[in-house]
Short mmCIF file of C-alpha atoms in Angstrom, two decimals:
data_model
loop_
_atom_site.label_atom_id
_atom_site.label_comp_id
_atom_site.label_asym_id
_atom_site.label_seq_id
_atom_site.Cartn_x
_atom_site.Cartn_y
_atom_site.Cartn_z
CA MET U 13 86.22 53.66 112.53
CA ILE U 14 88.28 52.40 116.53
CA ALA U 15 86.62 52.98 120.11
CA ALA U 16 86.53 56.18 121.74
CA THR U 17 88.19 56.57 125.28
CA LEU U 18 92.28 55.78 125.01
CA SER U 19 92.32 52.61 126.49
CA ALA U 20 89.54 51.25 124.38
CA ALA U 21 92.04 52.59 121.02
CA VAL U 22 94.99 50.88 122.96
CA SER U 23 93.29 47.33 123.10
CA ASP U 24 91.39 48.00 119.10
CA VAL U 25 94.51 48.84 117.83
CA ARG U 26 96.07 46.21 119.46
CA ARG U 27 93.23 43.66 118.57
CA ARG U 28 93.78 44.62 114.83
CA LEU U 29 97.92 45.21 113.92
CA ALA U 30 97.81 40.95 115.89
CA ALA U 31 94.88 40.05 113.53
CA GLY U 32 96.80 41.34 110.83
CA GLY U 33 100.09 39.34 111.66
CA ILE U 34 102.27 42.35 113.81
CA ALA U 35 104.97 40.82 115.86
CA GLU U 36 104.96 43.26 118.97
CA ALA U 37 101.25 44.08 118.25
CA ALA U 38 100.69 45.79 121.70
CA ARG U 39 104.09 47.40 121.66
CA GLU U 40 103.22 49.10 117.82
CA ALA U 41 99.51 50.08 119.31
CA ARG U 42 101.51 51.76 122.41
CA LEU U 43 103.77 53.65 119.92
CA LEU U 44 101.18 54.21 117.15
CA ILE U 45 99.23 56.23 119.33
CA GLY U 46 101.08 58.16 121.53
CA GLY U 47 103.29 59.23 118.31
CA LEU U 48 100.01 60.43 116.56
CA LEU U 49 98.48 61.72 119.25
CA ASP U 50 101.91 63.32 121.95
CA LEU U 51 101.14 61.83 124.61
CA ASP U 52 103.93 60.18 126.53
CA GLY U 53 103.98 56.65 128.80
CA THR U 54 102.30 57.71 131.51
CA ALA U 55 99.07 59.36 129.62
CA PHE U 56 98.46 55.31 128.76
CA ILE U 57 97.78 55.05 132.39
CA THR U 58 96.24 58.54 133.49
CA ASP U 59 94.40 59.19 130.73
CA GLY U 60 92.85 56.18 129.47
CA SER U 61 89.36 57.44 129.97
CA ARG U 62 90.06 60.58 128.60
CA VAL U 63 87.36 60.21 124.55
CA LEU U 64 89.57 61.03 121.56
CA THR U 65 87.76 63.48 119.28
CA GLU U 66 86.80 61.92 116.04
CA GLU U 67 89.65 64.21 114.24
CA GLU U 68 92.12 61.51 116.73
CA ALA U 69 90.00 58.13 116.16
CA SER U 70 90.01 59.28 112.12
CA ARG U 71 94.34 59.47 112.50
CA ILE U 72 94.63 56.83 114.11
CA ASP U 73 92.10 54.70 112.02
CA ASP U 74 94.64 55.34 108.88
CA ALA U 75 97.65 54.71 110.63
CA ILE U 76 96.51 51.12 111.19
CA CYS U 77 95.67 50.27 107.47
CA ARG U 78 98.83 51.66 106.92
CA ARG U 79 101.11 49.64 109.19
CA LEU U 80 98.55 46.83 108.16
CA ALA U 81 100.43 47.31 104.59
CA HIS U 82 103.27 46.75 106.34
CA GLU U 83 104.42 50.57 106.42
CA PRO U 84 107.32 51.29 108.98
CA VAL U 85 105.24 52.69 112.18
CA TYR U 86 108.43 55.68 112.07
CA ARG U 87 107.42 56.00 108.79
CA ILE U 88 103.41 56.63 109.83
CA LEU U 89 104.90 59.07 112.61
CA GLY U 90 107.45 60.81 109.93
CA LYS U 91 109.92 60.17 112.80
CA ARG U 92 111.67 58.15 115.24
CA PRO U 93 114.25 58.98 118.63
CA PHE U 94 117.81 58.62 117.83
CA PHE U 95 120.45 58.77 120.37
CA GLY U 96 118.92 61.32 122.68
CA LEU U 97 117.51 63.28 119.49
CA THR U 98 113.47 62.54 117.83
CA LEU U 99 114.84 62.85 113.77
CA THR U 100 112.40 63.03 110.92
CA LEU U 101 112.63 60.42 108.31
CA SER U 102 111.55 61.33 104.78
CA PRO U 103 111.61 58.54 101.72
CA GLU U 104 114.71 59.32 100.41
CA THR U 105 116.39 58.69 103.94
CA LEU U 106 117.24 54.89 105.55
CA GLU U 107 114.89 55.15 108.86
CA PRO U 108 118.08 55.32 111.25
CA ARG U 109 117.86 51.91 113.82
CA PRO U 110 119.13 51.22 117.39
CA ASP U 111 122.00 49.21 116.08
CA THR U 112 123.53 52.16 114.17
CA GLU U 113 123.89 53.86 117.69
CA ILE U 114 127.02 51.29 118.45
CA LEU U 115 128.74 53.06 115.79
CA VAL U 116 128.31 55.61 117.49
CA GLU U 117 128.76 55.14 120.56
CA ARG U 118 133.12 53.74 119.62
CA LEU U 119 132.85 56.83 118.01
CA ILE U 120 132.50 58.86 121.05
CA PRO U 121 135.69 57.64 122.72
CA PRO U 122 137.89 59.17 119.89
CA ALA U 123 136.45 62.57 119.43
CA GLN U 124 136.78 63.28 123.03
CA GLY U 125 140.34 62.29 122.89
CA ILE U 126 140.35 64.91 119.50
CA VAL U 127 138.40 67.22 121.13
CA ALA U 128 140.72 67.43 124.25
CA ARG U 129 143.88 67.21 122.17
CA ASN U 130 143.42 70.38 119.74
CA GLY U 131 139.86 71.31 120.27
CA THR U 132 137.63 70.56 118.02
CA CYS U 133 136.99 67.38 116.43
CA ARG U 134 135.60 67.33 112.43
CA VAL U 135 133.58 64.58 110.93
CA LEU U 136 132.43 63.48 107.72
CA ASP U 137 129.40 61.62 107.70
CA LEU U 138 129.57 59.71 104.07
CA GLY U 139 125.92 58.99 103.01
CA THR U 140 123.75 60.64 105.90
CA GLY U 141 120.60 60.23 104.43
CA THR U 142 119.21 61.78 108.12
CA GLY U 143 122.97 62.77 109.68
CA ALA U 144 121.72 60.39 112.06
CA ILE U 145 125.59 59.65 112.84
CA CYS U 146 126.67 62.74 112.22
CA LEU U 147 124.08 65.07 114.93
CA ALA U 148 124.69 61.78 117.00
CA LEU U 149 128.79 63.08 117.38
CA ILE U 150 127.75 66.53 117.52
CA ASP U 151 125.50 65.88 120.37
CA ALA U 152 127.43 64.05 122.88
CA VAL U 153 131.03 65.32 122.02
CA SER U 154 131.17 69.16 122.88
CA GLY U 155 133.64 71.04 120.15
CA VAL U 156 132.27 68.25 117.34
CA THR U 157 131.53 69.41 114.08
CA GLY U 158 130.51 67.71 110.54
CA VAL U 159 130.04 67.58 107.36
CA GLY U 160 127.15 65.05 105.96
CA ALA U 161 127.44 64.31 102.37
CA ASP U 162 124.88 62.59 100.14
CA ILE U 163 123.65 62.20 97.06
CA SER U 164 120.55 62.50 97.60
CA ALA U 165 119.05 65.95 97.44
CA GLY U 166 116.14 64.92 99.11
CA ALA U 167 118.01 63.24 101.96
CA LEU U 168 120.23 66.70 103.08
CA GLU U 169 117.27 68.49 103.60
CA THR U 170 115.66 65.75 105.50
CA ALA U 171 119.32 65.94 106.88
CA ARG U 172 119.30 69.69 107.64
CA ARG U 173 116.19 69.70 109.46
CA ASN U 174 117.36 66.98 111.44
CA ALA U 175 119.80 69.74 112.20
CA ASP U 176 117.23 72.96 112.32
CA LEU U 177 114.60 70.66 115.17
CA ASN U 178 118.07 69.50 117.19
CA GLY U 179 119.70 72.97 117.37
CA MET U 180 122.84 71.84 115.08
CA SER U 181 122.32 74.04 112.30
CA GLU U 182 125.77 76.17 113.39
CA ARG U 183 127.90 73.17 113.58
CA PHE U 184 127.01 70.65 110.77
CA LYS U 185 126.87 71.57 106.89
CA THR U 186 125.57 69.34 104.11
CA VAL U 187 127.04 68.71 101.25
CA GLU U 188 125.52 66.89 97.73
CA SER U 189 128.49 64.58 96.80
CA ASP U 190 128.79 60.85 95.11
CA TRP U 191 131.61 59.62 98.53
CA PHE U 192 134.45 62.31 97.87
CA SER U 193 134.08 63.92 94.30
CA ALA U 194 132.61 67.11 95.80
CA ILE U 195 134.22 67.18 99.88
CA ASP U 196 137.14 69.75 100.41
CA GLY U 197 139.16 69.82 103.28
CA GLN U 198 140.82 67.26 105.88
CA PHE U 199 138.75 65.49 108.51
CA ASP U 200 139.75 63.84 112.11
CA ILE U 201 136.76 61.25 111.94
CA ILE U 202 135.63 60.01 108.39
CA THR U 203 132.06 57.77 109.11
CA SER U 204 129.52 56.00 107.12
CA ASN U 205 127.03 53.67 107.25
CA PRO U 206 126.51 52.72 103.94
CA PRO U 207 124.43 50.47 101.45
CA TYR U 208 126.17 46.74 102.51
CA ILE U 209 123.12 44.78 100.97
CA VAL U 210 124.51 43.01 98.29
CA SER U 211 122.22 43.45 95.41
CA SER U 212 120.39 40.10 94.40
CA VAL U 213 119.22 39.62 98.20
CA VAL U 214 117.81 42.97 98.23
CA ASP U 215 113.95 42.28 96.57
CA THR U 216 113.99 39.18 99.45
CA LEU U 217 113.78 42.14 102.39
CA ALA U 218 110.56 42.25 104.61
CA GLU U 219 108.31 44.77 103.53
CA GLU U 220 108.98 47.32 105.59
CA VAL U 221 112.12 47.61 104.45
CA ARG U 222 111.80 46.66 100.77
CA ARG U 223 109.05 48.75 100.71
CA TYR U 224 109.87 51.44 102.21
CA ASP U 225 113.63 52.53 102.54
CA PRO U 226 114.87 54.02 99.39
CA ARG U 227 116.95 51.51 96.89
CA LEU U 228 120.03 53.67 97.03
CA ALA U 229 120.51 53.29 100.72
CA LEU U 230 120.29 49.51 101.04
CA ASP U 231 122.24 48.39 97.41
CA GLY U 232 125.37 47.34 97.86
CA GLY U 233 126.09 45.58 94.25
CA PRO U 234 126.63 42.40 93.56
CA ASP U 235 128.72 41.49 97.31
CA GLY U 236 127.44 44.27 99.13
CA LEU U 237 131.41 45.20 99.93
CA ASP U 238 130.91 48.55 96.77
CA ALA U 239 131.17 51.12 98.59
CA TYR U 240 133.99 49.93 101.46
CA ARG U 241 135.97 50.03 98.72
CA HIS U 242 135.18 53.68 96.98
CA ILE U 243 135.58 54.80 100.55
CA ALA U 244 138.21 52.98 101.77
CA ALA U 245 140.01 53.89 97.97
CA GLY U 246 138.75 57.69 98.69
CA ALA U 247 139.49 58.79 102.40
CA GLY U 248 143.77 58.88 102.81
CA ALA U 249 143.23 62.85 101.33
CA PHE U 250 140.52 64.08 103.01
CA LEU U 251 141.41 61.75 106.59
CA LYS U 252 144.05 63.70 109.14
CA LYS U 253 147.07 61.66 110.76
CA ALA U 254 146.17 59.26 112.49
CA GLY U 255 142.68 60.27 112.53
CA PHE U 256 139.88 57.33 112.63
CA LEU U 257 138.40 55.19 109.46
CA ALA U 258 134.47 53.70 110.97
CA PHE U 259 131.90 51.68 109.28
CA GLU U 260 128.70 50.26 110.12
CA ILE U 261 129.11 47.04 108.24
CA GLY U 262 126.58 43.60 107.95
CA TYR U 263 126.38 41.16 110.24
CA ASP U 264 128.42 38.20 108.32
CA GLN U 265 130.91 41.30 106.41
CA LYS U 266 133.73 41.54 109.01
CA GLU U 267 136.48 40.04 107.74
CA ALA U 268 135.80 41.31 103.71
CA VAL U 269 136.07 45.12 104.98
CA ILE U 270 138.92 44.68 107.18
CA ASP U 271 140.99 43.42 103.84
CA ILE U 272 139.55 45.69 102.36
CA LEU U 273 140.49 48.53 104.45
CA ARG U 274 143.77 46.73 105.10
CA LYS U 275 145.09 46.65 101.88
CA GLU U 276 144.88 50.17 101.62
CA GLY U 277 147.01 50.55 104.33
CA TYR U 278 144.43 50.87 107.48
CA GLY U 279 144.82 48.73 110.86
CA LEU U 280 141.79 48.11 112.84
CA ASN U 281 141.76 50.10 116.11
CA ASP U 282 137.80 48.81 117.63
CA GLU U 283 135.12 47.17 116.85
CA ALA U 284 131.91 46.03 118.44
CA ARG U 285 128.79 43.85 117.87
CA ASP U 286 124.96 44.94 118.19
CA LEU U 287 122.91 43.85 120.68
CA GLY U 288 121.53 40.75 118.56
CA GLY U 289 125.40 39.38 118.96
CA ASN U 290 126.39 39.90 115.40
CA ASP U 291 129.02 42.19 114.10
CA ARG U 292 128.15 45.55 113.12
CA ALA U 293 130.77 48.61 113.96
CA LEU U 294 134.15 48.68 112.98
CA ILE U 295 136.58 51.33 113.58
CA PHE U 296 140.58 51.81 111.28
CA GLN U 297 143.24 53.64 111.85
CA ALA U 298 145.90 54.52 108.52
CA GLU U 299 148.71 51.68 109.77
CA ALA U 300 152.08 54.07 111.03
#
């Protein structure tokens, strides 16, 4: 069982995580304890002498065991921050990561421009998972409405819950669909963070990813590009004239994805790298 006061608990958790090989033990200790006890950053300074209850100590101890078994921190907490929102997670959803926020950032100006011209902007998020991309755009740009599509009913349940928790239920709907199979209507923006890991590589990923992110959201086929081909081939029937088609990509997939989209009549409009300097987001428009 962990130590009795908040400060002692932080030290104890940090020590145990570090001994278990967790690289960012100090940061994760605060994330775990703060998330479990609903504490903000200042509490660790102002309330360090607070004595933890037996129930709080037990929850922290259980969380340490789960983290030492390589379950990610935010999976343990059941939620994580994303672009100013708090999103719940489930076994059926990929954990949204900061790299995906790059795609959201690049989509805000086009969405704002569409709203300025038309009053509204309709977004389709394919493989929506937690709803992260679409909900972040809805939150960032007044006038955006969205549809989150996913083949997983469990993922869609999570996305609807996140829309409700963040006050967006009226502007976000879901549809169970294998890419475009159940989609109706047209959209100003079609976006996706699709599965893009090469099938043979999935089983070599870090345990935190391999064991806890759904394989369906990771496995992009023999060359990692299956989803891009499906979306590029089908988007024309659902994308409005001058609309935008936007993707997150793997670090080494830029040229291959550009080639796939070019063959379907789309030209590159914008691109962005992530904080690590890797190619991460591509935005296309139909060529004239």
